[in-house]
Amino acid sequence: EAGVAQSPRYKIIEKRQSVAFWCNPISGHATLYWYQQILGQGPKLLIQFQNNGVVDDSQLPKDRFSAERLKGVDSTLKIQPAKLEDSAVYLCASSPNIYEQYFGPGTRLTVT
Amino acid sequence: SQQGEEDPQALSIQEGENATMNCSYKTSINNLQWYRQNSGRGLVHLILIRSNEREKHSGRLRVTLDTSKKSSSLLITASRAADTASYFCATDDGGSRLTFGEGTQLTVNP
């Protein structure tokens, strides 16, 4: 079974630039999550999709972050404009149920 | 603040020794899970314990849960160098949203 795919793996941008991350979940998983993990901390949920609908985006900084999940499969997370404090690893996860989540390798973003 | 807080923040042991990590949380939970994260990689699910369970085993892993103290522990027996990673506890309140702790960095020296 293929795992959760994410791209790019690394990205370096300057502040105020825009960036987008892509996630392809495990086939058949209805639920998809985006997390932000700052160095030395645990992952923090940004947004949760159930199929192509948003279930929870209460911790998403909506003035600069946006996400979509077209057709209930792949998802993109965008930051526009980026700030220095957005430097983190962005993790995508998918789940077939409400328990176990399967994580991708993450995208390490550095904002200079 | 984080729902889960792991203790210790960092742990260094010799191969073959046991490693114990603790997690405390603040609000009522439905399930508690432990995840492992190798350097530069995504998280891997290790084990889930439900709120009505007190202990669970999986291979070299033993998890305990004390809901009266709002705490859990993860024991890794006969540790190996390959166990070197960060370990996170994560809780849910019955929904699908997980709240992660800050993690314990475990180093197993060969």
mmCIF file of C-alpha atoms in Angstrom:
data_model
loop_
_atom_site.group_PDB
_atom_site.id
_atom_site.type_symbol
_atom_site.label_atom_id
_atom_site.label_comp_id
_atom_site.label_asym_id
_atom_site.label_seq_id
_atom_site.Cartn_x
_atom_site.Cartn_y
_atom_site.Cartn_z
ATOM 1 C CA GLU A 1 0.000 0.000 0.000
ATOM 2 C CA ALA A 2 1.438 3.365 -1.015
ATOM 3 C CA GLY A 3 1.799 5.882 1.778
ATOM 4 C CA VAL A 4 0.891 9.544 1.956
ATOM 5 C CA ALA A 5 2.868 11.512 -0.617
ATOM 6 C CA GLN A 6 3.923 15.117 -0.168
ATOM 7 C CA SER A 7 5.833 17.555 -2.309
ATOM 8 C CA PRO A 8 8.076 19.366 -2.299
ATOM 9 C CA ARG A 9 10.175 17.928 0.524
ATOM 10 C CA TYR A 10 12.044 21.176 1.092
ATOM 11 C CA LYS A 11 11.298 24.780 0.235
ATOM 12 C CA ILE A 12 13.165 27.993 0.965
ATOM 13 C CA ILE A 13 11.436 31.300 0.292
ATOM 14 C CA GLU A 14 11.765 34.910 1.343
ATOM 15 C CA LYS A 15 9.207 36.540 3.596
ATOM 16 C CA ARG A 16 6.188 37.954 1.823
ATOM 17 C CA GLN A 17 6.505 35.371 -0.954
ATOM 18 C CA SER A 18 3.888 32.710 -1.607
ATOM 19 C CA VAL A 19 4.277 28.945 -1.359
ATOM 20 C CA ALA A 20 2.112 25.907 -1.972
ATOM 21 C CA PHE A 21 2.365 22.354 -0.709
ATOM 22 C CA TRP A 22 0.751 19.301 -2.232
ATOM 23 C CA CYS A 23 -0.512 16.114 -0.582
ATOM 24 C CA ASN A 24 -1.800 12.849 -2.038
ATOM 25 C CA PRO A 25 -3.418 10.708 0.678
ATOM 26 C CA ILE A 26 -3.661 6.967 0.856
ATOM 27 C CA SER A 27 -6.246 5.688 -1.598
ATOM 28 C CA GLY A 28 -9.660 5.343 -0.014
ATOM 29 C CA HIS A 29 -8.946 7.507 3.026
ATOM 30 C CA ALA A 30 -11.782 9.984 3.360
ATOM 31 C CA THR A 31 -10.178 12.156 6.031
ATOM 32 C CA LEU A 32 -7.165 14.382 5.338
ATOM 33 C CA TYR A 33 -5.279 16.586 7.765
ATOM 34 C CA TRP A 34 -2.661 19.329 7.490
ATOM 35 C CA TYR A 35 -0.428 19.939 10.491
ATOM 36 C CA GLN A 36 2.230 22.526 11.233
ATOM 37 C CA GLN A 37 5.195 21.306 13.280
ATOM 38 C CA ILE A 38 7.582 23.966 14.535
ATOM 39 C CA LEU A 39 11.037 22.725 15.491
ATOM 40 C CA GLY A 40 11.022 21.141 18.929
ATOM 41 C CA GLN A 41 7.235 21.038 19.206
ATOM 42 C CA GLY A 42 4.481 18.588 18.488
ATOM 43 C CA PRO A 43 2.318 18.850 15.375
ATOM 44 C CA LYS A 44 -0.518 21.363 15.496
ATOM 45 C CA LEU A 45 -3.626 20.763 13.416
ATOM 46 C CA LEU A 46 -4.266 23.433 10.790
ATOM 47 C CA ILE A 47 -7.198 21.966 8.892
ATOM 48 C CA GLN A 48 -9.155 18.725 8.567
ATOM 49 C CA PHE A 49 -11.122 17.606 5.509
ATOM 50 C CA GLN A 50 -13.741 14.890 5.290
ATOM 51 C CA ASN A 51 -13.877 14.058 1.584
ATOM 52 C CA ASN A 52 -13.839 17.564 0.055
ATOM 53 C CA GLY A 53 -15.548 19.334 2.931
ATOM 54 C CA VAL A 54 -13.821 21.183 5.775
ATOM 55 C CA VAL A 55 -14.465 19.656 9.204
ATOM 56 C CA ASP A 56 -12.159 21.788 11.351
ATOM 57 C CA ASP A 57 -10.149 24.858 10.380
ATOM 58 C CA SER A 58 -10.310 26.647 13.709
ATOM 59 C CA GLN A 59 -6.501 26.859 14.008
ATOM 60 C CA LEU A 60 -5.818 27.902 10.427
ATOM 61 C CA PRO A 61 -4.568 31.513 10.124
ATOM 62 C CA LYS A 62 -7.061 32.342 7.435
ATOM 63 C CA ASP A 63 -5.594 35.738 6.633
ATOM 64 C CA ARG A 64 -2.603 34.045 5.021
ATOM 65 C CA PHE A 65 -3.238 30.288 4.876
ATOM 66 C CA SER A 66 -5.677 28.530 2.584
ATOM 67 C CA ALA A 67 -6.285 24.907 1.716
ATOM 68 C CA GLU A 68 -8.455 22.965 -0.637
ATOM 69 C CA ARG A 69 -9.197 19.367 -1.410
ATOM 70 C CA LEU A 70 -10.613 19.118 -4.869
ATOM 71 C CA LYS A 71 -12.603 15.987 -5.715
ATOM 72 C CA GLY A 72 -11.969 14.666 -2.215
ATOM 73 C CA VAL A 73 -8.529 13.270 -3.033
ATOM 74 C CA ASP A 74 -5.410 15.456 -3.379
ATOM 75 C CA SER A 75 -5.013 18.583 -1.314
ATOM 76 C CA THR A 76 -2.985 21.764 -1.488
ATOM 77 C CA LEU A 77 -2.026 24.106 1.327
ATOM 78 C CA LYS A 78 -0.998 27.651 0.435
ATOM 79 C CA ILE A 79 0.659 30.424 2.392
ATOM 80 C CA GLN A 80 0.420 33.952 1.036
ATOM 81 C CA PRO A 81 2.298 36.007 2.116
ATOM 82 C CA ALA A 82 4.752 34.008 4.207
ATOM 83 C CA LYS A 83 6.173 35.267 7.482
ATOM 84 C CA LEU A 84 9.362 34.244 9.269
ATOM 85 C CA GLU A 85 7.330 32.423 11.918
ATOM 86 C CA ASP A 86 5.863 30.138 9.248
ATOM 87 C CA SER A 87 9.177 28.267 9.115
ATOM 88 C CA ALA A 88 8.195 24.740 10.074
ATOM 89 C CA VAL A 89 7.524 21.259 8.754
ATOM 90 C CA TYR A 90 4.094 20.920 7.184
ATOM 91 C CA LEU A 91 2.723 17.427 7.598
ATOM 92 C CA CYS A 92 -0.156 15.868 5.738
ATOM 93 C CA ALA A 93 -1.970 12.870 7.173
ATOM 94 C CA SER A 94 -4.887 10.736 6.078
ATOM 95 C CA SER A 95 -7.124 8.371 7.949
ATOM 96 C CA PRO A 96 -9.666 5.674 7.125
ATOM 97 C CA ASN A 97 -11.371 6.096 10.511
ATOM 98 C CA ILE A 98 -11.380 8.389 13.527
ATOM 99 C CA TYR A 99 -8.443 6.668 15.171
ATOM 100 C CA GLU A 100 -5.191 5.988 13.377
ATOM 101 C CA GLN A 101 -3.624 8.643 11.178
ATOM 102 C CA TYR A 102 -1.012 7.938 8.502
ATOM 103 C CA PHE A 103 1.506 10.711 7.988
ATOM 104 C CA GLY A 104 3.487 11.772 4.964
ATOM 105 C CA PRO A 105 7.186 12.717 5.165
ATOM 106 C CA GLY A 106 6.398 16.415 5.413
ATOM 107 C CA THR A 107 7.590 19.568 3.686
ATOM 108 C CA ARG A 108 10.273 21.547 5.493
ATOM 109 C CA LEU A 109 9.675 25.260 4.875
ATOM 110 C CA THR A 110 12.300 27.870 5.624
ATOM 111 C CA VAL A 111 11.289 31.521 5.380
ATOM 112 C CA THR A 112 14.212 33.951 5.263
ATOM 113 C CA SER B 1 -1.096 25.238 25.682
ATOM 114 C CA GLN B 2 -0.689 21.664 24.519
ATOM 115 C CA GLN B 3 -3.175 19.077 25.740
ATOM 116 C CA GLY B 4 -0.411 16.514 26.138
ATOM 117 C CA GLU B 5 2.888 17.174 27.821
ATOM 118 C CA GLU B 6 5.625 14.588 27.660
ATOM 119 C CA ASP B 7 8.199 14.004 30.331
ATOM 120 C CA PRO B 8 11.157 13.921 30.080
ATOM 121 C CA GLN B 9 11.871 16.205 27.142
ATOM 122 C CA ALA B 10 14.991 14.193 26.353
ATOM 123 C CA LEU B 11 16.184 10.738 27.387
ATOM 124 C CA SER B 12 19.493 9.042 26.620
ATOM 125 C CA ILE B 13 20.029 5.353 27.384
ATOM 126 C CA GLN B 14 22.232 2.430 26.388
ATOM 127 C CA GLU B 15 21.105 -0.269 24.007
ATOM 128 C CA GLY B 16 19.327 -3.052 25.869
ATOM 129 C CA GLU B 17 17.991 -0.790 28.612
ATOM 130 C CA ASN B 18 14.322 0.073 29.040
ATOM 131 C CA ALA B 19 12.993 3.528 28.215
ATOM 132 C CA THR B 20 9.982 5.075 29.934
ATOM 133 C CA MET B 21 8.249 8.212 28.722
ATOM 134 C CA ASN B 22 5.315 9.907 30.390
ATOM 135 C CA CYS B 23 2.476 12.007 29.063
ATOM 136 C CA SER B 24 0.057 14.171 31.008
ATOM 137 C CA TYR B 25 -3.085 15.784 29.669
ATOM 138 C CA LYS B 26 -5.606 18.269 30.939
ATOM 139 C CA THR B 27 -9.109 17.456 29.726
ATOM 140 C CA SER B 28 -11.172 14.280 29.429
ATOM 141 C CA ILE B 29 -10.187 12.003 26.596
ATOM 142 C CA ASN B 30 -11.682 9.176 24.595
ATOM 143 C CA ASN B 31 -8.427 7.663 23.337
ATOM 144 C CA LEU B 32 -4.718 8.252 23.773
ATOM 145 C CA GLN B 33 -2.211 7.333 21.109
ATOM 146 C CA TRP B 34 1.560 7.238 20.886
ATOM 147 C CA TYR B 35 3.452 8.127 17.729
ATOM 148 C CA ARG B 36 7.137 7.908 16.782
ATOM 149 C CA GLN B 37 8.946 10.387 14.558
ATOM 150 C CA ASN B 38 12.369 9.653 13.159
ATOM 151 C CA SER B 39 14.544 12.634 12.291
ATOM 152 C CA GLY B 40 13.244 14.412 9.204
ATOM 153 C CA ARG B 41 10.396 11.968 8.694
ATOM 154 C CA GLY B 42 6.662 11.809 9.269
ATOM 155 C CA LEU B 43 5.012 10.331 12.327
ATOM 156 C CA VAL B 44 4.269 6.634 12.659
ATOM 157 C CA HIS B 45 1.406 5.330 14.774
ATOM 158 C CA LEU B 46 2.585 2.982 17.523
ATOM 159 C CA ILE B 47 -0.331 2.136 19.756
ATOM 160 C CA LEU B 48 -3.782 3.338 20.834
ATOM 161 C CA ILE B 49 -5.271 2.892 24.287
ATOM 162 C CA ARG B 50 -8.914 3.638 25.007
ATOM 163 C CA SER B 51 -10.064 5.546 28.068
ATOM 164 C CA ASN B 52 -11.580 2.395 29.587
ATOM 165 C CA GLU B 53 -8.322 0.461 29.260
ATOM 166 C CA ARG B 54 -5.494 0.544 31.788
ATOM 167 C CA GLU B 55 -2.699 -1.249 29.986
ATOM 168 C CA LYS B 56 -1.876 -2.393 26.492
ATOM 169 C CA HIS B 57 1.030 -4.257 24.931
ATOM 170 C CA SER B 58 2.424 -4.383 21.417
ATOM 171 C CA GLY B 59 5.701 -6.196 20.908
ATOM 172 C CA ARG B 60 8.321 -4.382 22.998
ATOM 173 C CA LEU B 61 5.898 -1.556 23.790
ATOM 174 C CA ARG B 62 3.799 -1.291 26.931
ATOM 175 C CA VAL B 63 1.383 1.591 27.442
ATOM 176 C CA THR B 64 -0.455 2.396 30.630
ATOM 177 C CA LEU B 65 -3.250 4.890 31.153
ATOM 178 C CA ASP B 66 -4.399 6.398 34.439
ATOM 179 C CA THR B 67 -7.442 8.549 33.753
ATOM 180 C CA SER B 68 -7.705 9.608 37.400
ATOM 181 C CA LYS B 69 -4.270 11.204 37.131
ATOM 182 C CA LYS B 70 -4.735 12.167 33.476
ATOM 183 C CA SER B 71 -1.471 10.508 32.565
ATOM 184 C CA SER B 72 -0.031 7.775 30.379
ATOM 185 C CA SER B 73 3.330 6.111 30.106
ATOM 186 C CA LEU B 74 5.101 4.396 27.229
ATOM 187 C CA LEU B 75 7.660 1.731 28.075
ATOM 188 C CA ILE B 76 10.031 0.420 25.428
ATOM 189 C CA THR B 77 11.813 -2.702 26.614
ATOM 190 C CA ALA B 78 15.217 -3.948 25.452
ATOM 191 C CA SER B 79 15.826 -0.774 23.466
ATOM 192 C CA ARG B 80 17.733 -0.745 20.182
ATOM 193 C CA ALA B 81 19.638 1.990 18.382
ATOM 194 C CA ALA B 82 16.834 2.001 15.818
ATOM 195 C CA ASP B 83 14.434 3.172 18.556
ATOM 196 C CA THR B 84 16.184 6.559 18.521
ATOM 197 C CA ALA B 85 13.412 9.009 17.643
ATOM 198 C CA SER B 86 10.971 11.511 19.079
ATOM 199 C CA TYR B 87 7.897 10.064 20.746
ATOM 200 C CA PHE B 88 4.608 11.957 20.960
ATOM 201 C CA CYS B 89 1.391 11.265 22.768
ATOM 202 C CA ALA B 90 -1.831 12.437 21.177
ATOM 203 C CA THR B 91 -5.326 12.595 22.630
ATOM 204 C CA ASP B 92 -8.818 12.869 21.221
ATOM 205 C CA ASP B 93 -12.098 13.650 22.941
ATOM 206 C CA GLY B 94 -14.217 11.352 20.796
ATOM 207 C CA GLY B 95 -13.854 13.300 17.596
ATOM 208 C CA SER B 96 -11.229 12.765 14.939
ATOM 209 C CA ARG B 97 -9.112 15.731 15.982
ATOM 210 C CA LEU B 98 -5.843 14.765 17.679
ATOM 211 C CA THR B 99 -3.973 17.052 20.036
ATOM 212 C CA PHE B 100 -0.275 16.267 20.265
ATOM 213 C CA GLY B 101 2.155 16.849 23.096
ATOM 214 C CA GLU B 102 5.608 18.368 22.786
ATOM 215 C CA GLY B 103 7.384 15.027 22.530
ATOM 216 C CA THR B 104 10.260 13.169 24.171
ATOM 217 C CA GLN B 105 13.515 12.834 22.256
ATOM 218 C CA LEU B 106 14.905 9.353 22.905
ATOM 219 C CA THR B 107 18.511 8.527 22.081
ATOM 220 C CA VAL B 108 19.633 4.906 22.327
ATOM 221 C CA ASN B 109 23.392 4.597 22.298
ATOM 222 C CA PRO B 110 24.900 1.431 20.783
#
